[in-house]
Coordinates of C-alpha atoms in Angstrom, one line a residue:
M189 CA 9.7 -62.1 -34.1
M190 CA 8.5 -60.7 -30.8
E191 CA 10.8 -57.7 -31.3
G192 CA 9.3 -57.0 -34.7
G193 CA 6.2 -55.5 -33.1
T194 CA 6.7 -51.8 -32.8
P195 CA 3.9 -50.5 -30.5
R196 CA 2.6 -47.0 -30.9
V197 CA 4.4 -44.6 -28.6
P198 CA 3.5 -41.0 -28.0
S199 CA 6.9 -39.7 -29.1
A200 CA 10.5 -40.8 -29.6
S201 CA 11.3 -40.2 -26.0
P202 CA 14.3 -42.0 -24.4
A203 CA 11.9 -44.0 -22.2
G204 CA 9.9 -45.2 -25.3
L205 CA 13.0 -46.2 -27.2
Q206 CA 14.3 -48.1 -24.2
G207 CA 11.0 -50.1 -24.1
L208 CA 11.3 -51.0 -27.8
Y209 CA 14.9 -52.0 -27.3
R210 CA 14.0 -54.3 -24.4
R211 CA 11.4 -56.0 -26.7
H212 CA 14.1 -56.6 -29.4
A213 CA 16.4 -58.0 -26.7
N214 CA 13.7 -60.4 -25.5
G215 CA 13.0 -61.4 -29.2
A216 CA 16.7 -62.0 -29.8
R217 CA 16.8 -64.4 -26.8
F218 CA 13.6 -66.2 -28.0
R219 CA 15.0 -66.4 -31.6
S220 CA 18.2 -67.9 -30.3
W221 CA 16.4 -70.6 -28.3
A222 CA 14.2 -71.3 -31.3
A223 CA 17.2 -71.6 -33.6
L224 CA 18.9 -74.0 -31.1
T225 CA 15.7 -76.1 -30.9
M226 CA 15.6 -76.3 -34.7
S227 CA 19.3 -77.4 -34.8
V228 CA 18.5 -80.1 -32.3
V229 CA 15.5 -81.3 -34.4
A230 CA 17.8 -81.3 -37.5
W231 CA 20.4 -83.3 -35.7
I232 CA 17.8 -85.9 -34.7
A233 CA 16.5 -86.0 -38.3
W234 CA 20.2 -86.5 -39.4
L235 CA 20.6 -89.4 -37.0
S236 CA 17.4 -90.9 -38.2
G237 CA 18.6 -90.6 -41.8
V238 CA 15.8 -88.2 -42.7
V239 CA 18.3 -85.5 -43.7
S240 CA 21.8 -85.7 -45.1
S241 CA 24.9 -84.3 -43.7
R242 CA 24.8 -81.6 -46.3
Q243 CA 21.3 -80.6 -45.1
L244 CA 22.4 -80.7 -41.5
Q245 CA 25.3 -78.3 -42.4
L246 CA 22.9 -76.0 -44.2
V247 CA 20.5 -76.0 -41.3
L248 CA 23.3 -75.3 -38.8
A249 CA 24.5 -72.4 -41.0
G250 CA 21.0 -70.9 -40.9
V251 CA 20.8 -71.4 -37.1
T252 CA 24.2 -69.9 -36.7
F253 CA 23.1 -66.8 -38.7
L254 CA 20.0 -66.5 -36.5
I255 CA 22.1 -66.5 -33.4
L256 CA 25.0 -64.4 -34.5
Y257 CA 23.1 -61.5 -36.2
N258 CA 21.4 -60.6 -32.9
L259 CA 24.5 -58.8 -31.4
P260 CA 25.2 -56.3 -34.3
T261 CA 21.5 -55.5 -34.8
L262 CA 21.0 -54.8 -31.0
W263 CA 24.2 -52.7 -31.1
V264 CA 22.8 -50.6 -34.0
L265 CA 19.3 -50.3 -32.3
A266 CA 20.9 -49.1 -29.1
R267 CA 22.3 -46.1 -31.0
I268 CA 19.3 -45.1 -33.0
H269 CA 17.3 -42.1 -31.5
D270 CA 14.9 -41.4 -34.3
L271 CA 11.6 -43.4 -34.0
R272 CA 11.0 -43.8 -37.8
L273 CA 14.5 -45.0 -38.5
Y274 CA 14.1 -47.3 -35.5
N275 CA 10.9 -48.9 -37.1
L276 CA 12.6 -49.2 -40.5
F277 CA 15.6 -51.0 -39.0
S278 CA 13.2 -53.3 -37.1
L279 CA 11.5 -54.4 -40.4
F280 CA 15.0 -55.1 -41.7
V281 CA 15.7 -57.3 -38.8
N282 CA 12.3 -59.1 -39.5
L283 CA 13.4 -59.6 -43.1
L284 CA 16.7 -61.2 -42.1
E285 CA 14.7 -63.5 -39.8
V286 CA 12.3 -64.5 -42.6
L287 CA 15.2 -65.2 -45.0
A288 CA 16.9 -67.3 -42.4
Y289 CA 13.8 -69.4 -41.7
T290 CA 13.2 -69.8 -45.5
W291 CA 16.8 -71.0 -45.9
I292 CA 16.3 -73.6 -43.1
I293 CA 13.1 -74.8 -44.8
H294 CA 14.9 -75.2 -48.1
A295 CA 17.8 -77.0 -46.4
L296 CA 15.3 -79.6 -44.9
G297 CA 13.9 -80.4 -48.3
G298 CA 11.8 -77.5 -49.5
I299 CA 8.6 -78.3 -51.5
D300 CA 9.9 -81.8 -52.3
A301 CA 9.5 -82.8 -48.7
A302 CA 5.9 -83.4 -48.1
Y303 CA 6.5 -84.0 -44.4
L304 CA 7.6 -80.3 -44.1
T305 CA 4.1 -79.0 -45.2
P306 CA 2.7 -78.8 -41.6
I307 CA 5.9 -77.1 -40.5
Y308 CA 5.7 -74.8 -43.4
C309 CA 2.1 -73.8 -42.6
I310 CA 2.9 -73.4 -38.9
L311 CA 5.9 -71.2 -39.6
I312 CA 3.9 -69.0 -41.9
G313 CA 1.1 -68.8 -39.3
Y314 CA 3.6 -68.0 -36.6
L315 CA 5.2 -65.2 -38.6
G316 CA 1.8 -63.7 -39.4
V317 CA 0.6 -63.8 -35.8
V318 CA 3.7 -62.3 -34.4
A319 CA 4.1 -59.8 -37.2
P320 CA 4.4 -56.1 -36.3
R321 CA 1.3 -54.7 -34.6
R322 CA 1.6 -51.3 -36.3
T323 CA 1.8 -52.8 -39.9
P324 CA 0.6 -56.4 -39.5
F325 CA 0.9 -57.5 -43.1
I326 CA 4.4 -56.4 -43.9
V327 CA 6.1 -59.5 -42.4
S328 CA 3.3 -61.7 -43.9
V329 CA 4.1 -60.3 -47.4
M330 CA 7.8 -61.0 -46.7
C331 CA 7.0 -64.6 -45.8
I332 CA 4.8 -65.1 -48.9
L333 CA 7.4 -63.6 -51.2
A334 CA 10.2 -65.6 -49.6
F335 CA 8.4 -68.9 -49.7
S336 CA 6.9 -68.3 -53.2
G337 CA 10.4 -67.4 -54.4
M338 CA 11.8 -70.6 -52.9
I339 CA 9.0 -72.7 -54.6
L340 CA 9.5 -71.1 -58.0
M341 CA 13.3 -71.5 -57.8
E342 CA 13.0 -75.1 -56.7
Y343 CA 10.4 -75.8 -59.3
F344 CA 12.5 -74.5 -62.1
G345 CA 15.6 -76.1 -60.8
L346 CA 17.4 -72.9 -59.7
L347 CA 17.6 -74.4 -56.2
H348 CA 18.6 -78.0 -55.7
S349 CA 16.4 -80.3 -53.6
H350 CA 18.2 -81.6 -50.5
L351 CA 15.8 -84.5 -49.8
S352 CA 17.6 -87.6 -48.4
P353 CA 17.7 -90.5 -50.9
P354 CA 16.2 -93.1 -48.6
F355 CA 13.1 -91.0 -48.1
E356 CA 13.1 -89.5 -51.6
Q357 CA 10.7 -92.0 -53.0
A358 CA 8.5 -92.1 -49.9
F359 CA 8.2 -88.5 -49.3
H360 CA 8.8 -87.0 -52.7
V361 CA 5.5 -85.6 -53.8
R362 CA 5.7 -82.8 -56.4
P363 CA 2.3 -81.3 -56.9
P364 CA 1.8 -79.1 -60.0
L365 CA 3.1 -75.6 -59.8
I366 CA -0.4 -74.1 -59.8
N367 CA -1.4 -76.3 -56.9
Q368 CA 1.6 -75.2 -54.9
L369 CA 1.0 -71.6 -55.7
M370 CA -2.7 -72.0 -54.7
F371 CA -1.5 -73.7 -51.5
V372 CA 0.8 -70.8 -50.8
A373 CA -2.0 -68.3 -51.6
A374 CA -4.5 -70.1 -49.3
V375 CA -1.9 -70.2 -46.5
G376 CA -1.2 -66.5 -47.2
A377 CA -4.9 -65.6 -47.0
M378 CA -5.1 -67.5 -43.7
L379 CA -2.0 -65.6 -42.7
F380 CA -3.6 -62.3 -43.5
V381 CA -6.8 -63.2 -41.6
L382 CA -4.8 -64.3 -38.6
G383 CA -2.6 -61.3 -38.8
F384 CA -5.6 -58.9 -39.1
I385 CA -7.3 -60.5 -36.2
S386 CA -4.2 -60.5 -34.1
S387 CA -3.3 -56.9 -35.1
R388 CA -6.9 -55.7 -34.6
T389 CA -7.1 -57.4 -31.2
A390 CA -3.8 -56.1 -30.2
H391 CA -4.8 -52.6 -31.4
L392 CA -8.0 -52.7 -29.5
L393 CA -6.3 -54.0 -26.4
R394 CA -3.6 -51.3 -26.7
K395 CA -6.2 -48.6 -27.3
N396 CA -8.3 -49.7 -24.4
R397 CA -5.2 -49.9 -22.3
Q398 CA -4.2 -46.5 -23.3
E399 CA -7.7 -45.1 -22.7
L400 CA -7.7 -46.8 -19.3
Q401 CA -4.3 -45.3 -18.6
Q402 CA -5.4 -41.9 -19.8
R403 CA -8.5 -42.1 -17.7
A404 CA -6.5 -43.2 -14.7
V405 CA -4.1 -40.4 -15.3
E406 CA -7.0 -37.9 -15.7
L407 CA -8.7 -39.3 -12.6
E408 CA -5.4 -39.0 -10.7
R409 CA -5.0 -35.5 -12.0
R410 CA -8.6 -34.6 -11.0
V411 CA -8.1 -36.2 -7.6
R412 CA -4.9 -34.2 -7.1
E413 CA -6.5 -31.0 -8.3
R414 CA -9.5 -31.7 -6.1
T415 CA -7.3 -32.6 -3.2
A416 CA -5.3 -29.4 -3.8
E417 CA -8.5 -27.4 -3.9
L418 CA -9.8 -29.0 -0.7
T419 CA -6.4 -28.3 0.9
R420 CA -6.5 -24.7 -0.2
A421 CA -10.1 -24.4 0.9
N422 CA -9.2 -26.0 4.3
R423 CA -6.3 -23.5 4.6
E424 CA -8.5 -20.6 3.7
L425 CA -11.2 -21.8 6.1
A426 CA -8.6 -22.2 8.8
R427 CA -7.2 -18.8 8.1
E428 CA -10.7 -17.3 8.1
V429 CA -11.4 -19.1 11.4
R430 CA -8.2 -17.7 12.9
D431 CA -8.9 -14.2 11.5
R432 CA -12.5 -14.4 12.9
R433 CA -11.2 -15.5 16.3
R434 CA -8.7 -12.8 16.3
A435 CA -11.3 -10.3 15.2
E436 CA -13.7 -11.5 17.9
A437 CA -10.9 -11.3 20.5
A438 CA -10.0 -7.8 19.3
L439 CA -13.6 -6.8 19.4
A440 CA -14.1 -8.2 22.9
Q441 CA -10.9 -6.4 24.0
S442 CA -12.1 -3.2 22.3
E443 CA -15.5 -3.5 24.0
E444 CA -13.9 -4.1 27.3
L445 CA -11.6 -1.1 26.8
Y446 CA -14.5 1.0 25.6
R447 CA -16.5 0.0 28.7
T448 CA -13.6 0.6 31.0
L449 CA -13.0 4.1 29.5
L450 CA -16.7 4.8 29.7
E451 CA -17.1 3.8 33.3
T452 CA -13.9 5.4 34.5
S453 CA -14.4 8.7 32.6
P454 CA -14.6 11.7 34.9
D455 CA -17.2 13.1 32.6
A456 CA -20.8 12.0 32.1
V457 CA -21.4 10.1 28.9
V458 CA -24.9 9.5 27.6
V459 CA -25.6 7.5 24.5
T460 CA -28.9 8.2 22.7
D461 CA -30.6 7.7 19.4
V462 CA -31.5 10.4 16.9
N463 CA -34.8 11.0 18.8
A464 CA -32.8 11.8 22.0
R465 CA -34.0 8.5 23.7
I466 CA -31.5 7.4 26.3
R467 CA -29.8 4.0 25.5
M468 CA -27.0 4.0 28.0
A469 CA -25.4 6.2 30.6
N470 CA -22.1 5.7 32.4
R471 CA -21.6 5.8 36.2
Q472 CA -20.6 9.5 36.2
A473 CA -23.8 10.4 34.3
L474 CA -26.0 8.6 36.8
K475 CA -24.1 10.3 39.6
L476 CA -24.4 13.7 37.9
Y477 CA -28.2 13.4 37.4
G478 CA -28.9 11.7 40.7
Y479 CA -30.0 8.2 39.5
S480 CA -29.0 4.9 40.9
S481 CA -29.3 2.8 37.7
Q482 CA -29.8 3.2 33.9
E483 CA -33.3 1.7 34.2
E484 CA -34.2 4.5 36.7
A485 CA -32.8 7.1 34.4
Q486 CA -34.7 5.7 31.4
A487 CA -37.9 5.5 33.4
N488 CA -37.8 9.0 34.8
R489 CA -36.4 10.8 31.7
V490 CA -37.7 9.8 28.3
N491 CA -35.1 11.8 26.4
T492 CA -32.2 14.1 26.9
L493 CA -34.3 17.2 25.9
E494 CA -35.9 16.9 29.4
G495 CA -32.5 17.5 30.9
V496 CA -32.1 20.9 29.2
A497 CA -33.5 24.1 30.8
E498 CA -36.3 25.8 29.0
T499 CA -34.2 28.9 28.3
H500 CA -31.6 26.8 26.4
R501 CA -33.8 24.1 24.9
D502 CA -34.5 25.8 21.6
Q503 CA -30.8 26.5 21.1
F504 CA -30.0 22.9 22.0
I505 CA -32.3 21.7 19.3
L506 CA -30.9 24.0 16.7
D507 CA -27.3 23.0 17.6
S508 CA -28.3 19.3 17.5
L509 CA -29.8 19.7 14.0
E510 CA -26.7 21.5 12.8
T511 CA -24.5 18.7 14.2
F512 CA -26.7 16.0 12.4
E513 CA -26.4 17.9 9.1
S514 CA -22.7 18.6 9.2
G515 CA -21.6 15.4 10.9
R516 CA -18.9 17.3 12.9
S517 CA -18.5 17.1 16.6
A518 CA -19.5 20.2 18.5
C519 CA -18.9 21.4 22.1
R520 CA -21.3 24.0 23.6
E521 CA -22.5 25.2 26.9
Y522 CA -26.1 25.0 28.2
M523 CA -28.1 25.3 31.4
L524 CA -29.0 21.7 32.3
L525 CA -31.3 20.1 34.8
K526 CA -30.6 17.3 37.2
G527 CA -33.0 14.5 38.0
D528 CA -34.6 16.6 40.8
G529 CA -34.8 19.7 38.7
T530 CA -31.7 21.4 40.1
P531 CA -30.1 23.6 37.4
F532 CA -26.4 23.5 36.6
Y533 CA -24.1 24.7 33.8
G534 CA -22.9 21.9 31.6
E535 CA -20.4 21.7 28.7
V536 CA -21.8 19.3 26.2
A537 CA -19.7 17.7 23.4
V538 CA -21.8 15.9 20.8
A539 CA -20.7 13.3 18.2
V540 CA -22.9 11.5 15.7
L541 CA -22.2 8.0 14.5
P542 CA -23.9 6.9 11.2
D543 CA -25.9 3.7 10.8
E544 CA -25.5 1.1 8.0
Q545 CA -27.3 3.4 5.5
G546 CA -25.0 6.3 6.4
E547 CA -27.7 8.2 8.2
P548 CA -27.3 9.6 11.7
G549 CA -28.0 6.6 14.0
T550 CA -26.3 7.0 17.4
V551 CA -25.5 10.2 19.4
I552 CA -22.8 10.3 22.0
S553 CA -22.9 13.2 24.4
V554 CA -20.1 13.9 26.8
I555 CA -21.3 16.2 29.6
R556 CA -19.1 18.1 32.1
D557 CA -20.4 20.0 35.1
I558 CA -18.9 23.5 34.7
T559 CA -21.0 25.2 37.4
D560 CA -17.9 25.9 39.6
R561 CA -16.0 27.1 36.6
K562 CA -18.8 29.4 35.6
D563 CA -19.0 30.8 39.1
A564 CA -15.2 31.3 39.1
E565 CA -15.3 33.0 35.7
E566 CA -18.1 35.3 36.9
R567 CA -16.1 36.2 40.0
L568 CA -13.1 36.9 37.9
K569 CA -15.1 39.1 35.6
N570 CA -16.5 41.0 38.5
S571 CA -13.1 41.4 40.0
L572 CA -11.6 42.5 36.7
R573 CA -14.4 45.1 36.2
E574 CA -13.7 46.4 39.7
K575 CA -10.0 46.6 39.1
E576 CA -10.6 48.3 35.7
V577 CA -12.8 50.9 37.4
L578 CA -10.3 51.3 40.2
L579 CA -7.3 51.6 37.7
S580 CA -9.3 54.0 35.5
E581 CA -10.0 56.1 38.6
V582 CA -6.3 56.0 39.5
H583 CA -5.3 57.3 36.1
H584 CA -8.0 60.0 36.3
R585 CA -6.7 61.1 39.7
V586 CA -3.1 61.0 38.6
K587 CA -4.0 63.0 35.5
N588 CA -5.8 65.6 37.6
N589 CA -3.0 65.8 40.1
M590 CA -0.5 66.3 37.3
Q591 CA -2.6 69.0 35.7
V592 CA -2.8 70.7 39.1
I593 CA 1.0 70.5 39.4
S594 CA 1.4 71.8 35.8
S595 CA -0.9 74.7 36.6
L596 CA 1.0 75.5 39.8
I597 CA 4.3 75.5 37.9
N598 CA 2.8 77.7 35.2
L599 CA 1.6 80.2 37.9
Q600 CA 5.0 80.1 39.4
A601 CA 6.7 80.8 36.1
R602 CA 4.5 83.8 35.5
G603 CA 5.6 85.4 38.8
V604 CA 9.3 84.9 38.1
K605 CA 11.2 87.9 36.7
D606 CA 14.3 85.9 35.7
N607 CA 13.8 84.6 32.1
G608 CA 16.1 81.6 32.8
V609 CA 14.2 80.4 35.7
A610 CA 10.9 81.0 33.9
E611 CA 12.2 78.9 31.0
A612 CA 13.3 76.1 33.3
L613 CA 9.9 76.0 34.9
T614 CA 8.3 75.9 31.5
V615 CA 10.4 72.8 30.6
V616 CA 9.4 71.1 33.8
R617 CA 5.7 71.9 33.2
N618 CA 5.9 70.4 29.7
R619 CA 7.4 67.2 31.0
V620 CA 4.7 66.9 33.6
T621 CA 2.1 67.6 30.9
S622 CA 3.5 64.8 28.7
M623 CA 3.1 62.3 31.6
A624 CA -0.3 63.6 32.4
L625 CA -1.4 63.1 28.8
V626 CA -0.4 59.4 29.1
H627 CA -2.8 58.9 32.0
E628 CA -5.5 60.9 30.3
A629 CA -5.1 58.7 27.2
L630 CA -5.3 55.5 29.3
Y631 CA -8.3 56.9 31.1
R632 CA -10.1 57.5 27.8
S633 CA -8.9 54.2 26.3
E634 CA -10.9 51.0 26.3
S635 CA -7.8 49.1 27.3
L636 CA -5.8 50.0 30.4
A637 CA -2.7 48.0 29.1
D638 CA -2.0 49.9 25.9
L639 CA -3.0 53.1 24.0
D640 CA -3.3 54.3 20.5
L641 CA 0.1 55.9 19.6
G642 CA -1.3 58.1 16.9
E643 CA -3.9 59.8 19.1
Y644 CA -1.4 60.1 21.9
L645 CA 1.3 61.8 19.7
S646 CA -1.3 64.2 18.2
R647 CA -2.5 65.4 21.6
M648 CA 1.1 65.7 22.7
T649 CA 2.2 67.8 19.7
N650 CA -0.9 70.1 20.1
A651 CA 0.0 70.7 23.7
L652 CA 3.6 71.5 22.8
S653 CA 2.6 73.8 20.0
Q654 CA 0.3 75.8 22.3
S655 CA 2.9 76.1 25.0
H656 CA 5.6 77.4 22.5
L657 CA 3.4 79.8 20.6
I658 CA 5.3 83.0 20.2
G659 CA 3.4 86.1 18.9
G660 CA 1.0 83.9 17.2
R661 CA 3.8 82.3 15.2
A662 CA 5.0 78.7 15.4
P663 CA 6.5 76.1 13.0
R664 CA 4.1 73.7 11.4
L665 CA 3.8 70.3 13.2
T666 CA 2.7 67.2 11.3
V667 CA 2.0 63.7 12.7
Q668 CA 1.9 60.6 10.5
V669 CA 1.3 57.3 12.5
E670 CA 0.4 53.9 11.1
P671 CA -3.3 53.3 11.8
G672 CA -4.0 51.0 14.7
L673 CA -0.5 51.1 16.1
K674 CA -0.7 50.6 19.9
I675 CA 2.1 50.6 22.5
G676 CA 2.1 49.6 26.1
I677 CA 2.0 52.0 29.1
D678 CA 5.7 51.1 29.8
K679 CA 6.6 52.4 26.4
A680 CA 4.2 55.3 26.3
L681 CA 5.7 57.3 29.1
P682 CA 9.3 57.3 27.7
C683 CA 8.0 58.1 24.3
G684 CA 6.1 61.1 25.6
L685 CA 9.1 62.4 27.4
I686 CA 11.4 61.9 24.4
L687 CA 8.9 63.6 22.1
N688 CA 8.6 66.5 24.6
E689 CA 12.4 67.0 24.7
L690 CA 13.0 66.7 21.0
V691 CA 10.0 68.8 19.8
S692 CA 10.6 71.4 22.4
N693 CA 14.3 71.8 21.3
A694 CA 13.1 72.0 17.7
L695 CA 10.5 74.7 18.5
K696 CA 13.1 76.8 20.4
Y697 CA 16.3 76.4 18.4
A698 CA 15.6 75.1 14.9
F699 CA 13.9 78.2 13.6
P700 CA 15.6 81.4 14.8
E701 CA 14.5 85.0 13.9
E702 CA 10.9 84.2 13.2
Q703 CA 11.9 81.6 10.6
T704 CA 9.1 79.2 9.6
G705 CA 9.5 75.5 8.9
E706 CA 8.1 72.1 9.6
I707 CA 8.5 69.6 12.3
A708 CA 7.5 66.1 11.2
I709 CA 6.7 63.2 13.5
R710 CA 6.3 59.7 11.9
A711 CA 5.7 56.4 13.6
G712 CA 5.1 52.9 12.2
A713 CA 6.0 49.2 12.6
H714 CA 9.6 48.5 11.8
D715 CA 9.0 44.8 11.6
L716 CA 6.7 42.3 13.4
E717 CA 7.9 43.3 16.9
Q718 CA 9.6 46.7 16.6
V719 CA 8.4 50.3 16.3
R720 CA 10.2 53.1 14.3
L721 CA 9.7 56.6 15.6
E722 CA 11.1 59.6 13.6
I723 CA 11.3 63.2 14.8
G724 CA 12.7 65.6 12.3
D725 CA 12.8 69.2 11.2
D726 CA 14.1 71.3 8.3
G727 CA 15.7 74.0 10.5
V728 CA 19.3 75.0 11.1
G729 CA 20.3 71.6 12.5
L730 CA 22.3 70.7 15.6
P731 CA 25.3 72.9 16.5
E732 CA 28.8 71.7 15.8
G733 CA 30.3 69.7 18.6
V734 CA 27.1 68.1 19.9
E735 CA 27.5 64.4 20.1
L736 CA 24.5 62.1 20.8
N737 CA 26.6 59.5 22.6
H738 CA 28.2 62.2 24.8
P739 CA 25.5 65.0 25.1
N740 CA 26.3 68.2 26.9
T741 CA 22.7 69.2 27.6
L742 CA 20.2 67.8 30.0
G743 CA 17.6 67.3 27.4
L744 CA 19.7 65.1 25.1
S745 CA 21.0 63.2 28.1
L746 CA 17.5 62.5 29.2
V747 CA 16.6 61.4 25.6
N748 CA 19.6 59.1 25.4
D749 CA 18.9 57.5 28.7
L750 CA 15.2 57.0 28.0
V751 CA 15.9 55.3 24.7
R752 CA 18.6 53.0 25.9
L753 CA 17.5 52.3 29.5
Q754 CA 13.7 52.5 29.3
L755 CA 12.9 51.6 25.7
K756 CA 15.9 49.2 25.3
G757 CA 16.2 50.5 21.8
S758 CA 18.6 52.5 19.6
I759 CA 18.7 56.2 18.4
D760 CA 20.4 57.7 15.4
V761 CA 20.5 61.3 14.2
G762 CA 20.7 62.6 10.7
R763 CA 22.5 65.9 10.0
G764 CA 21.4 66.7 6.5
Q765 CA 19.0 69.5 5.8
G766 CA 17.8 70.1 9.4
T767 CA 17.8 67.4 12.0
N768 CA 16.2 63.9 12.0
F769 CA 16.2 61.6 15.0
V770 CA 15.4 57.9 14.3
I771 CA 14.4 55.8 17.3
I772 CA 13.8 52.0 17.0
F773 CA 12.5 50.0 20.0
R774 CA 10.8 46.7 20.7
N775 CA 7.1 47.0 21.4

C-alpha cells in the first residue's frame, strides 16, 4: 500500500509523475514480498493441519493475484500524464489490494476463525496507517466495507466457512452479529484515528519539509541575488577605480602638458584672480618684467594694474570689465611697465575662466612685447608718408611740365599758317593734356594708387569741349559714371588717351555744317572685376570702309592698340544711329 500515498505535488510535471511512479513500483515490490510471505504462512498452516487444501488453494489464488496484477497496473500508470487521472487509478489499485487481502482472510477461515482476529485487526490497522496521505480515510472505508461485507455474507451463509474440521470445534467461535459489527466499528474507529494521526503527521512533516525547501530555495535565491549584486557592485567599483585612475593619469598628463606649454611659450603668461592679484607667471613673464622668481614678482607687484602705464590704465580697466561681462577673449595693445619702470608696448590677450558658480574666477593674460614691431610700424609709416609726399610732388611736377609742353605746343600752333600742321599740333596738345589730367587727378586724390573715374572723365570732357569750341558752338557732352568707381593709374592713362581720340573725332567729324547733337560717355562695373566704358554720339556715324580691326587712321589705330595691349580688353563699335564704342576691360 505504500504506492497508494499520492503526495501533493505542485503540478503534473514529468518529474512529479516519475516520482509517483517510483513509489508505485516500490509498493508493488513490497506487496509481492508480503504476498509471498502470506503464502508461506498458509503453507505452514496447511502442513500443521490448521487449513485445508482447499483453503491453501484459495490463499495461493489471492497471492497470485496480488503478484500478477502489479505489471499491468504499472504499465497503465507509466502512460498516464494527467495528475487527477493518476490519483483515481491509484485508488483503484488500492481497492484491488483491499479485495485481495479480504479474499485471503476469508480463505483462512473468515469470522469463524477466532485465531484470525489479531491478524484481522493488524491488517485493518496496517491498511489505515499506510492509506493515501492526501485522502487518508478512503482506503479505511474500503477496508471497513470489504470486511463488513465479508462478515455479513458469511453470517447469512452467502460465503462458506473454510475452517478446517480438526480445529472447527476448538476455534469456532461465532459471536452475535451485533457484536461482530461493533467489533468492526471499533476497529474502524481506531483505524480512522490512526489514519488521521498518520495523515496529519505526514501532512505536517510534508508541509514543514516544503516550507524548509521553499525557505532554502528562497535563501539560495537571495544569496544568488546578493552575490550577483555584490559582483555587479565590485565590477562597478573596479570600473570606477579604473576610470578614476585613467582620469587621474589624464589629468596629470594634461597638467604636465599645460605646464610644459606654459613654460616653453615664447609669450609671457600671467594668471590672476578677478582682482588682478598675481597667482602664477611663467618663465617668459618673469624674464619680460625682470624678476627672478614668482615670489619676487608677487612681492614687488601686488596686481597687474601696476604693470600698466598711467596713460593706458583707465582703458585697461574698461577693457577688462567688458571682457568680464561678455566672457569673450580680447586682444588689445597697451603701454606697459617692466619691474624697473621701463615702458614697453605690449599686446595683451585676456581670457576669463568661470568658477564653480559660473562667475568670473580666473584671468589668463598672454603678453607679447611688441615694442620692436611698433617701432618698425612707425618707421614704415614715416617712410610711407615721405614716399607719398615725394610721389605727390612728382605728379605735381609732371603735371606742370606737361602743362608747359601743352602751352608751348599751343603757341606753336597759333604761329603756323598751315591748317593741317596746326590741326596736328592741336591733336598732340590734347593728348598731352589728357596725360597731364591723370597726374593732376592723382595729385588731388587721397590715394596715389587709383583715382575716381567719374571726376577724371568729367575734367577730361570739359577740357576737350573747350579745345574744340567753334564759334561758340559745340555738341553737348554728357558723362554718366557709376558713383565710387575707381581705376588704377595703369588703366587711367590708356582710358584718357582713348577718350581723347574718340571724343575728338566725334567733335570734329560727327556733326558737320554746324549740326548739333550729343556725345554721351557712360562708365560702370560690368561685373565684379570688369569695367564697361561706352563712348557714343548721334551724329553721321563712321564712314563706309572704316574697319575697327584694320583702321586706316592714326587715331583709331592708337585706340585699338591701347585697348588690346594696355587695357587687355575688348572693343566693339555700333553703327546704328550715330556711332557707339563699347570697351570692356579688367580693372
